[in-house]
CSV table of C-alpha atoms and ligand atoms in Angstrom, one decimal:
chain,number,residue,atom,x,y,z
B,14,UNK,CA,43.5,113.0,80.9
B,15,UNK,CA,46.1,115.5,81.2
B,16,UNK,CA,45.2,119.3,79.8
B,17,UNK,CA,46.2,119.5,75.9
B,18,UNK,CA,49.5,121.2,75.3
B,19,UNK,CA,48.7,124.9,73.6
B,20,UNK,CA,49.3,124.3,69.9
B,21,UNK,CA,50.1,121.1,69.6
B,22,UNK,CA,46.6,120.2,68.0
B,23,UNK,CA,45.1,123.9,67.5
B,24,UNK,CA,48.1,124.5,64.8
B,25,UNK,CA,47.4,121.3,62.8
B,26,UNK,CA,51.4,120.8,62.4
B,27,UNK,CA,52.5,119.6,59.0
B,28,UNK,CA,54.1,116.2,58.7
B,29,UNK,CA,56.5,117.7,55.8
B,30,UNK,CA,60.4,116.5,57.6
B,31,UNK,CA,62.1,113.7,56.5
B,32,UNK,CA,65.0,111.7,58.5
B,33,UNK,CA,66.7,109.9,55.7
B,34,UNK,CA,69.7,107.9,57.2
B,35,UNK,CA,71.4,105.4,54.8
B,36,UNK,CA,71.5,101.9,56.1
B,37,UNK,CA,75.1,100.5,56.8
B,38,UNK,CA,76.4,102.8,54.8
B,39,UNK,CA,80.0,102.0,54.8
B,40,UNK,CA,78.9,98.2,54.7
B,41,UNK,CA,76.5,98.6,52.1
B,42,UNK,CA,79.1,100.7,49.6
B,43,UNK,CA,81.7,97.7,50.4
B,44,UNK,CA,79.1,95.3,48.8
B,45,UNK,CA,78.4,97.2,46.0
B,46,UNK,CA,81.7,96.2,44.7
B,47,UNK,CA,82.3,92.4,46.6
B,48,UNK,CA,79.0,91.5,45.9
B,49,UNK,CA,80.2,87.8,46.9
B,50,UNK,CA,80.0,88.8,50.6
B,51,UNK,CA,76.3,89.6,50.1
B,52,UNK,CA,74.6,87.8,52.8
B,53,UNK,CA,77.7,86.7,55.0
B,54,UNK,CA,78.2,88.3,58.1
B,55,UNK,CA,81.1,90.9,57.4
B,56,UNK,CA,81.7,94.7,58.5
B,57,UNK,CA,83.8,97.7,58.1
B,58,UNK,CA,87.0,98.1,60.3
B,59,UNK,CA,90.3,99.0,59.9
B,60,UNK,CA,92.1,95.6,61.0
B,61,UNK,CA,94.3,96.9,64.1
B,62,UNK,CA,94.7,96.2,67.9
B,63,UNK,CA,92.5,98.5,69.2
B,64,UNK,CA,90.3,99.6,66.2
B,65,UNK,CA,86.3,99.7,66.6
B,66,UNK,CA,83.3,98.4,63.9
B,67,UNK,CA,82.6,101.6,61.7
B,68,UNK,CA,79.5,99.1,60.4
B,69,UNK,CA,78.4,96.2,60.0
B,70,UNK,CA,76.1,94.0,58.1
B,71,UNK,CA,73.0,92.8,59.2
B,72,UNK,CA,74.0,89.2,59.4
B,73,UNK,CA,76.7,90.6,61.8
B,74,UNK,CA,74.0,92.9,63.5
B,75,UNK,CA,72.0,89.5,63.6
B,76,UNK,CA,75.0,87.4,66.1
B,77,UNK,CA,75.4,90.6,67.9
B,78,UNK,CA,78.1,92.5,66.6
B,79,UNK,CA,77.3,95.9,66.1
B,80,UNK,CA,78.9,100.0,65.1
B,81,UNK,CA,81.5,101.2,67.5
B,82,UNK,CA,82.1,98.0,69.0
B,83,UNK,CA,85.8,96.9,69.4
B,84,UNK,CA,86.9,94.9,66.9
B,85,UNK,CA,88.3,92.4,69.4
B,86,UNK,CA,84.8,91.9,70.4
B,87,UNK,CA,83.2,91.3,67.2
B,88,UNK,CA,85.7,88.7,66.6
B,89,UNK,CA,84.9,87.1,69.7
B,90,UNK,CA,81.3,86.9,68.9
B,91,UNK,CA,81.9,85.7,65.6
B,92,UNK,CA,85.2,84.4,64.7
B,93,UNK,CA,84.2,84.0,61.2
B,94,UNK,CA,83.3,87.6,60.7
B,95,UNK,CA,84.9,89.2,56.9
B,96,UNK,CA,86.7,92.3,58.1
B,97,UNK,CA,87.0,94.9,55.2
B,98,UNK,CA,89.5,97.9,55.3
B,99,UNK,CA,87.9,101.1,54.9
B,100,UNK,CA,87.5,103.3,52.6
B,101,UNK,CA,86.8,106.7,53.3
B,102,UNK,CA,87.5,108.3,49.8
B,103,UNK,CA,84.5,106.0,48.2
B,104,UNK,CA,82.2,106.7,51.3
B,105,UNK,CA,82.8,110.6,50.5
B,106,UNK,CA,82.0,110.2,46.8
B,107,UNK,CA,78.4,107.9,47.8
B,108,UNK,CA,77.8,110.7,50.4
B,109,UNK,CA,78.2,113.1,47.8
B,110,UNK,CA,75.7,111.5,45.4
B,111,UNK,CA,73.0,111.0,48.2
B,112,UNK,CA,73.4,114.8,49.0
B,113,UNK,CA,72.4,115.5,45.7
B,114,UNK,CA,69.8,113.2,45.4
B,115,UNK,CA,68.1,115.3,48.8
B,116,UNK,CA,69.2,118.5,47.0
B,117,UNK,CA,67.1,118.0,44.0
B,118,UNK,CA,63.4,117.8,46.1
B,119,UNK,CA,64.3,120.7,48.6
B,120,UNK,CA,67.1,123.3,49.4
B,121,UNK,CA,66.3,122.5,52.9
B,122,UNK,CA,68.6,119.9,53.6
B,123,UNK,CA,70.5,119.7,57.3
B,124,UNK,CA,73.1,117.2,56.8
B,125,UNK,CA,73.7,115.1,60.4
B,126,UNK,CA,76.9,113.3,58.9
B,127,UNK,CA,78.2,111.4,55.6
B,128,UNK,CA,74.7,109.2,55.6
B,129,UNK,CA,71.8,110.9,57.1
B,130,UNK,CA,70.4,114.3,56.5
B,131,UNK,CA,67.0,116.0,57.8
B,132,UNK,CA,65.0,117.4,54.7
B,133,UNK,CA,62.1,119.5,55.0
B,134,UNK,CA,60.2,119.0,52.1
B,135,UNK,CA,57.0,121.3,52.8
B,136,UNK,CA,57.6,123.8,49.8
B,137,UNK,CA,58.3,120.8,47.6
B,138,UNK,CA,54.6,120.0,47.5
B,139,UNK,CA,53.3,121.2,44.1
B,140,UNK,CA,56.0,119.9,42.2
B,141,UNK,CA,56.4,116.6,43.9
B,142,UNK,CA,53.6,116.0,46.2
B,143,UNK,CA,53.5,114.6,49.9
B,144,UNK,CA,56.2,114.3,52.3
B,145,UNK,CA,55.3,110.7,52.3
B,146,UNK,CA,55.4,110.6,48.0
B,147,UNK,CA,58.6,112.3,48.4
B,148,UNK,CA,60.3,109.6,50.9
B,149,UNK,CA,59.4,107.1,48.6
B,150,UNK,CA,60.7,109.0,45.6
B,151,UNK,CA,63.9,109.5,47.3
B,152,UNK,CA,64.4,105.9,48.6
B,153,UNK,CA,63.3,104.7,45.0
B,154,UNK,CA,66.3,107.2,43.7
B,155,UNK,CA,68.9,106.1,45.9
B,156,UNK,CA,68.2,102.4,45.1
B,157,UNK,CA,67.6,103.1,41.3
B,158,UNK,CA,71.2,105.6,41.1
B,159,UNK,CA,73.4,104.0,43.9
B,160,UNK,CA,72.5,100.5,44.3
B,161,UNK,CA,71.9,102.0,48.1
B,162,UNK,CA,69.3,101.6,49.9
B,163,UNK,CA,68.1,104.5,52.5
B,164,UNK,CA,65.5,104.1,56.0
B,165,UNK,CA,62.7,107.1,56.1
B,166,UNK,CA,61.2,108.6,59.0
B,167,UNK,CA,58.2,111.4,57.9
B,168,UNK,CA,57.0,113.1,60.9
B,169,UNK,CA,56.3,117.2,61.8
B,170,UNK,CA,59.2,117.4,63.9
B,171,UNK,CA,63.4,116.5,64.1
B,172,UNK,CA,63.2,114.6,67.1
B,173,UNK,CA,60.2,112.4,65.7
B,174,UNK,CA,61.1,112.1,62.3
B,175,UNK,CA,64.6,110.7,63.7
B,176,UNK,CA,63.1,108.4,66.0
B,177,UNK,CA,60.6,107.0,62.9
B,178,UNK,CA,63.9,106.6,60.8
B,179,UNK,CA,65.8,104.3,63.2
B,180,UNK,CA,62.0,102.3,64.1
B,181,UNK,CA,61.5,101.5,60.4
B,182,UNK,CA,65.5,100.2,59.7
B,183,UNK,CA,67.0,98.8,57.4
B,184,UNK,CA,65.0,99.8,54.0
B,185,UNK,CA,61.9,101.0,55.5
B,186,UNK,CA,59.8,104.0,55.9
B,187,UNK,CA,57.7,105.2,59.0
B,188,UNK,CA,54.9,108.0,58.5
B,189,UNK,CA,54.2,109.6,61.4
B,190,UNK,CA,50.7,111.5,61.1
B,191,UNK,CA,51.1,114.8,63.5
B,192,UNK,CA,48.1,114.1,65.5
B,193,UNK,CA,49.7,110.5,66.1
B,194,UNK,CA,52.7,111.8,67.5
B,195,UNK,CA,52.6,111.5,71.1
B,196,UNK,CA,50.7,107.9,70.6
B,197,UNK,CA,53.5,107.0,68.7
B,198,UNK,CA,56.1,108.3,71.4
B,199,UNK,CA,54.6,107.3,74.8
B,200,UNK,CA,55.7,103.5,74.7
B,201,UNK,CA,59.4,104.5,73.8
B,202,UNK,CA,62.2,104.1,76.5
B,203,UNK,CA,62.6,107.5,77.6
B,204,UNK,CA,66.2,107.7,76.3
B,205,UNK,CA,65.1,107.6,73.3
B,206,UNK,CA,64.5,111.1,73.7
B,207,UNK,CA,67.5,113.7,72.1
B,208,UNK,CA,69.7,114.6,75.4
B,209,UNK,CA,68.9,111.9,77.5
B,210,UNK,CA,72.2,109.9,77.7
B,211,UNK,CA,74.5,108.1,80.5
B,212,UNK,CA,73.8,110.7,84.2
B,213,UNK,CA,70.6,111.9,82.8
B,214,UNK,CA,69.2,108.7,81.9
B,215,UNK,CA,70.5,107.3,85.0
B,216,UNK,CA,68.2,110.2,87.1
B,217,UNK,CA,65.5,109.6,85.0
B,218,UNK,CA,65.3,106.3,86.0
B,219,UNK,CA,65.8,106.3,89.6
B,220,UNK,CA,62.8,108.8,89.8
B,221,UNK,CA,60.6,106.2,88.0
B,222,UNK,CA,60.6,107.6,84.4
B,223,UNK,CA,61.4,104.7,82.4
B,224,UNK,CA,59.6,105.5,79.4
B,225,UNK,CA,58.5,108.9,77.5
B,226,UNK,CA,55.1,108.5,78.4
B,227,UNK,CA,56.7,108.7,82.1
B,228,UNK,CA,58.5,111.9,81.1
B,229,UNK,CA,55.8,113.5,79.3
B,230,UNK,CA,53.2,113.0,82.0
B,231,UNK,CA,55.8,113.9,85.1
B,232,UNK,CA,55.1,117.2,87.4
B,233,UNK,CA,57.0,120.1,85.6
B,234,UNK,CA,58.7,120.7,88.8
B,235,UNK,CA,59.9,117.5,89.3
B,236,UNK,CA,61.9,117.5,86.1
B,237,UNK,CA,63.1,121.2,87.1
B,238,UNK,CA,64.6,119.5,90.0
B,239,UNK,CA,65.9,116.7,88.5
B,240,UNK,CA,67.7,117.8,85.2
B,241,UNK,CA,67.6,121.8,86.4
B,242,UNK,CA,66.7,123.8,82.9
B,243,UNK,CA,66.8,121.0,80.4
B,244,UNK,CA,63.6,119.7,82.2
B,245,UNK,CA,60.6,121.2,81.0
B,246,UNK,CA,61.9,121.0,77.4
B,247,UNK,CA,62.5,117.4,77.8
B,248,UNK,CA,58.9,117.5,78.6
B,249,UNK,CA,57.9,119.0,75.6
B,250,UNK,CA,59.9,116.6,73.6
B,251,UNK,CA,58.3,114.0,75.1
B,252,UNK,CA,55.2,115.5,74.4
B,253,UNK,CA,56.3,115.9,70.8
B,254,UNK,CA,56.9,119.2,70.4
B,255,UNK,CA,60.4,120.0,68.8
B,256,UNK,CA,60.0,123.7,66.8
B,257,UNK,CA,63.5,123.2,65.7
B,258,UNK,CA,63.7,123.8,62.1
B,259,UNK,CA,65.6,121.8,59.6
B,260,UNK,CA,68.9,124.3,58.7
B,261,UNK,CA,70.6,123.9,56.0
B,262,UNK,CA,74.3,123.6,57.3
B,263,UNK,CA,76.5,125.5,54.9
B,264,UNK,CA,80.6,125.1,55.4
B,265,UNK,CA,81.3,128.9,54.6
B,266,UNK,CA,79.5,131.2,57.1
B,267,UNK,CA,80.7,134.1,54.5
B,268,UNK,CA,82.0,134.0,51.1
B,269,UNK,CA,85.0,136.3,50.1
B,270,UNK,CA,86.8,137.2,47.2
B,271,UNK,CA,89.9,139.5,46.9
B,272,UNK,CA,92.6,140.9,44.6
B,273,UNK,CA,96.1,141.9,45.6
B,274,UNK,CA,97.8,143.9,42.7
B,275,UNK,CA,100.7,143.7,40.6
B,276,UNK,CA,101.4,147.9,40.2
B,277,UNK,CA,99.3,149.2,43.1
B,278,UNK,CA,96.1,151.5,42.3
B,279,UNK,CA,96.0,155.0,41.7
B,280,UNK,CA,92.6,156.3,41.3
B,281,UNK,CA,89.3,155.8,42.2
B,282,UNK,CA,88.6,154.6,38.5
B,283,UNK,CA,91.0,151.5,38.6
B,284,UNK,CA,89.6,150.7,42.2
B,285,UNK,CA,85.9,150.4,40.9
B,286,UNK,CA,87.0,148.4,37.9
B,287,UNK,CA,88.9,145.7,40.6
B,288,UNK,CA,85.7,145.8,42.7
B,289,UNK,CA,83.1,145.2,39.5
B,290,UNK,CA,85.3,142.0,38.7
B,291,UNK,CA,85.4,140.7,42.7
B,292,UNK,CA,81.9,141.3,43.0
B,293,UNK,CA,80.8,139.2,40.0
B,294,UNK,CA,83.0,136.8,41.1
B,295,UNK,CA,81.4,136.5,44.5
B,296,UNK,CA,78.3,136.8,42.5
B,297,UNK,CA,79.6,133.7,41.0
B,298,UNK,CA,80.4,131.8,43.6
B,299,UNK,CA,77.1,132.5,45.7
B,300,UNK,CA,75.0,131.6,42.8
B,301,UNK,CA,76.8,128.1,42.4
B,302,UNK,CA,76.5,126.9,46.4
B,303,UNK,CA,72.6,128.3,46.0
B,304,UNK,CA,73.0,131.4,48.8
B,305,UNK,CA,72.1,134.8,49.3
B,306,UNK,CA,73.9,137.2,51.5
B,307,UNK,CA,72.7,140.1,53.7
B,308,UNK,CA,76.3,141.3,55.2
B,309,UNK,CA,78.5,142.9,52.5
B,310,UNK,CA,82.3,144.1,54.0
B,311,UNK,CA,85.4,146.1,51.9
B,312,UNK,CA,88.6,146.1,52.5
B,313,UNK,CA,91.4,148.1,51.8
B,314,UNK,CA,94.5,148.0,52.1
B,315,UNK,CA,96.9,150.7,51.3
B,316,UNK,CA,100.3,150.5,49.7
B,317,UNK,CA,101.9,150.8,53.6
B,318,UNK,CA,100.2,147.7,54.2
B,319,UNK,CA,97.8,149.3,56.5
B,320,UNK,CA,94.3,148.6,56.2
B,321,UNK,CA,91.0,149.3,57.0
B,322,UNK,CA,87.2,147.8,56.5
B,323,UNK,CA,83.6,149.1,55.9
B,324,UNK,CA,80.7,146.9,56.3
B,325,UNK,CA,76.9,146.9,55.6
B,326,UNK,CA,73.8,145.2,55.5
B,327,UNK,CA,71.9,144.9,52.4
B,328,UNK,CA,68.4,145.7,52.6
B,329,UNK,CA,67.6,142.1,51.2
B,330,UNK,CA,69.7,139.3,50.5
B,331,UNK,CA,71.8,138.9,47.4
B,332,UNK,CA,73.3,137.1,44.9
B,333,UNK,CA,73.8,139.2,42.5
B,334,UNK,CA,77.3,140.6,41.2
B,335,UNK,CA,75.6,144.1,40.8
B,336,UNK,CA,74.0,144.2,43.9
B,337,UNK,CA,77.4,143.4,45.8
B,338,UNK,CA,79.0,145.4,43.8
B,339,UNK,CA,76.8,148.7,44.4
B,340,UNK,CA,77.4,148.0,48.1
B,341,UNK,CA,80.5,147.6,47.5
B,342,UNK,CA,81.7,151.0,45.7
B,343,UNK,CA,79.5,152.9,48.1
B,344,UNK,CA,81.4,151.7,51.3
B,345,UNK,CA,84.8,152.1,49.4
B,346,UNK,CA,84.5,155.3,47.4
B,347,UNK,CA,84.5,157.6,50.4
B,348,UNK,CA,87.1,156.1,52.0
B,349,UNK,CA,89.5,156.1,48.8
B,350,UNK,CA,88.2,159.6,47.7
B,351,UNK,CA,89.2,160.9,51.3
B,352,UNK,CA,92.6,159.0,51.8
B,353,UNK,CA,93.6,157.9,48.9
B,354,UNK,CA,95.9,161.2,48.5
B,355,UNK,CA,97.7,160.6,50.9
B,356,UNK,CA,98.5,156.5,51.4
B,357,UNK,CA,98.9,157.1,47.5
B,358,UNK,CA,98.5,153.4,46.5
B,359,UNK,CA,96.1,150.4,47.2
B,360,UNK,CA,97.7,147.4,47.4
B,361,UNK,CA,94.9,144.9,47.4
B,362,UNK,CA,91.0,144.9,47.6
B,363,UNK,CA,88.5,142.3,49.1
B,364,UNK,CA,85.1,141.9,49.4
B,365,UNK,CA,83.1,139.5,51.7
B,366,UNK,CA,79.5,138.7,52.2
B,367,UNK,CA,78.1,137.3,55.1
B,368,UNK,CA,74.8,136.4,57.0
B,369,UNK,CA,74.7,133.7,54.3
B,370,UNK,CA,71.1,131.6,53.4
B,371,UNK,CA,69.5,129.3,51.8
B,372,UNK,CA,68.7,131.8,48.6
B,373,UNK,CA,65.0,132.9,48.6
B,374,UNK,CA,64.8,132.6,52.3
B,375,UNK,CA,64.1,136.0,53.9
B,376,UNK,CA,63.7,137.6,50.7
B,377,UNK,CA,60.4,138.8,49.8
B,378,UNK,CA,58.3,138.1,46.6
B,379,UNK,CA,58.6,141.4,45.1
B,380,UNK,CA,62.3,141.9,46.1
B,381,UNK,CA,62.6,138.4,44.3
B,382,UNK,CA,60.8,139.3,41.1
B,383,UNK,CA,63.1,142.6,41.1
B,384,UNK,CA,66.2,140.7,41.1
B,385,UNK,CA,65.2,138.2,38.8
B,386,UNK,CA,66.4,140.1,36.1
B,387,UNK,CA,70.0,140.1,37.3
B,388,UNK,CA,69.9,136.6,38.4
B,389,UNK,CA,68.7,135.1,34.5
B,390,UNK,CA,71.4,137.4,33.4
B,391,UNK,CA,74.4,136.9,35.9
B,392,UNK,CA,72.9,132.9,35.6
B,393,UNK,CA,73.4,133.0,31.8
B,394,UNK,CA,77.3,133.8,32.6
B,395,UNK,CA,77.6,131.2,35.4
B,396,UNK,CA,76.4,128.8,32.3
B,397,UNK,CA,79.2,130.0,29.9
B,398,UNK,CA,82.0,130.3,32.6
B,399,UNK,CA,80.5,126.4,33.6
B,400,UNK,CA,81.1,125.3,29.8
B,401,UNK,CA,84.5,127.3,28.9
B,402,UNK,CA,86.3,128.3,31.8
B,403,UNK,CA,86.0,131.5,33.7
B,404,UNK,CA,88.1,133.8,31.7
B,405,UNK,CA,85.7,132.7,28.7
B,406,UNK,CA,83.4,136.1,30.1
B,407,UNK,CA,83.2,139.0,31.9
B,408,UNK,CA,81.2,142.0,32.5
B,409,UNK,CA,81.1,145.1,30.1
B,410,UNK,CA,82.7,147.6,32.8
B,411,UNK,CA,86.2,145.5,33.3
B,412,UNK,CA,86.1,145.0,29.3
B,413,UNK,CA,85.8,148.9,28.4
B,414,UNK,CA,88.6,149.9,31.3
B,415,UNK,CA,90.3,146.6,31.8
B,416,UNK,CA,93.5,147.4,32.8
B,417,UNK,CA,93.4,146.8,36.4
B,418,UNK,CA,92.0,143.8,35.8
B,419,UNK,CA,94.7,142.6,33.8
B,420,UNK,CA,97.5,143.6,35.5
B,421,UNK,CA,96.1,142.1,39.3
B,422,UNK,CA,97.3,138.9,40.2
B,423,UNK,CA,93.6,136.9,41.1
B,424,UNK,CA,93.7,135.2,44.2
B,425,UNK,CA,90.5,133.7,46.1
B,426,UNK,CA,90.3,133.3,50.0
B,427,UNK,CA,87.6,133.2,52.8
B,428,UNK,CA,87.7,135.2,55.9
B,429,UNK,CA,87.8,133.1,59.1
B,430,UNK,CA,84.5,134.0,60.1
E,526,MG,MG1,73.2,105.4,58.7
């Protein structure tokens, strides 16, 4: 027996992350509408020279044909094969609703591509129950909503709850109990394992390591020498060890909002009247894609068109208007107090925040409780902006000194971060 990897058993690992990957996806949204092809051996391809099967049913999959194969080929296989046109638009809108359905059990959600995502669904205990309760919930969902129907893997890591995802395909669900991982591993091929593709695979094999089990067992030097650095992690992939967490992926790395005005600004006053109505905006807009941010950034710029920034970091993340905005008007304030004289005008004001997460990640329970306050009241305007528009509300300080406000021309944009 080889010497137990340190922490691998000691830290009795939680089986709480989900691979969900939707089966045929493309194929199985086609259906939905042509339910006559149901059973026939048909796939998704745009019908051109040189074009490749984007997916395919599992009648096709049964003769051979399978994703990414030319279409040439397919046809070859099986000249018979249905060849529908795709359509992105619809796959969007399905991936769209699936998102949502992984959204509602966990903020954690890392999507891979339209149809799979990594959830980690560890906090989501007391309300829903077990990793395993909650696959089943979710693949009763997306059967119940979309007519779809969505393979599971449940393990404690990426790496194996991907690998359970594919073994249980299609409509299936694999539980992977932590302290069965590496029996559940072993008797894979060892490119199975994440990185091992074309050359790699290639070295593995010539050195004998056909199999995980191979890899996982090797001399550490051995696999230092044959695949230099990535070695000894491949190792403790194969011995199931993958600390990656699951990340949500968000598209904006910051969030900014900015006003360029009509009359340019001539006092400090009118400055902190633009910045209350940015800031809430922000506020807004954090609130609605469920982030906090830590990095909060000004920028002015003056009437000459030159400009200038002043950045922070906020003790705690925030999604608050007010919070921003304090930030804000203290980076600013100095600046326009001191200069302001002499550039005479500001021509536009922005404010970003960065060093965006998940919100309630990295923030701590009594920082939490504190801003609670702000967030039921801020939330309460999100609510009535939601149902009438966003001019329908706004805060108290624009409404007793609005004319800034009024007279700036509103205009939202993101900083290439
Ligand atoms: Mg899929």
């Amino acid at each position: 027996m080889r010497p137990e990897q340190p922490g691998t058993r000691g830290s009795a690992p939680q089986a709480s992350i989900l691979h969900v990957d939707m089966d045929a996806f493309f194929l199985s949204v086609e259906l939905l509408e042509r339910p006559e092809l149901r059973g026939t051996s048909c796939l998704v391809a745009f019908d051109s020279g040189r074009s490749v099967v984007l997916s395919a049913s599992y009648e096709a999959r049964a003769r051979g044909i399978s994703s990414a194969m030319p279409l040439s080929r397919a046809r070859a296989i099986d000249p018979g094969v249905i060849v529908i046109e795709p359509r992105h638009d619809l796959y969007r809108q399905y991936s769209q609703r699936v998102m949502e359905i992984f959204g509602s059990f966990t903020p954690l959600v890392e999507p891979l591509s339209v149809d799979e995502a990594f959830l980690d669904v560890g906090g989501a205990a007391k309300i829903f129950g077990t990793p395993l309760q909650i696959a089943r919930l979710i693949r009763g969902r997306i059967t119940s909503e979309l007519g779809l129907t969505a393979s599971v893997g449940v393990a404690s890591s990426k790496f194996v709850a991907k690998v359970a995802s594919t073994q249980s395909k299609p409509d299936g669900l694999f539980f992977v109990p932590p302290e069965r991982t590496e029996e559940f591993l072993r008797p894979l091929p060892a490119h199975a394992l994440w990185g091992v593709g074309g050359k790699s695979r290639e070295t593995l094999e010539r050195a004998g390591l056909r199999h995980i089990a191979d890899v996982a067992d090797a001399d550490p030097r051995l696999l230092k020498r044959l695949l230099g650095e990535h070695g000894p992690r491949l190792q403790l992939l194969a011995r199931g060890i993958d600390p990656r967490p699951v990340t949500p992926e968000r598209e904006e790395k910051s969030l900014s909002a900015d006003r360029t005005f009509a009359e340019d600004l001539s006092s400090l006053e009118e400055a902190r009247t633009a910045l209350l109505d940015i800031a809430h905006r922000l506020g807004a807009r954090l609130r609605s894609q469920g982030v906090s941010g830590r990095g909060i950034s000004v920028k002015i710029r003056w009437s000459d068109f030159t400009q200038l920034q002043r950045s922070r970091m906020l003790e705690h993340p925030s999604d608050a208007g007010k919070v921003i905005f304090d930030a804000a008007l203290r980076l600013a304030a100095p600046v326009i107090e001191e200069m302001l004289p002499a550039q005479r005008g500001i021509r536009l004001l922005s404010i970003r925040v960065d060093h965006l997460a998940p919100t309630g990640h990295g923030q701590q329970f009594d920082m939490l409780q504190h801003e609670e306050h702000l967030r039921d009241a801020e939330g309460a305007m999100d609510a009535v902006r939601a149902k009438f528009g966003s001019q329908a509300i706004t805060v108290a300080g624009i409404l007793d000194s609005g004319q800034a406000a009024a007279r700036s021309l509103p205009e939202d944009g993101d900083f290439s971060a």
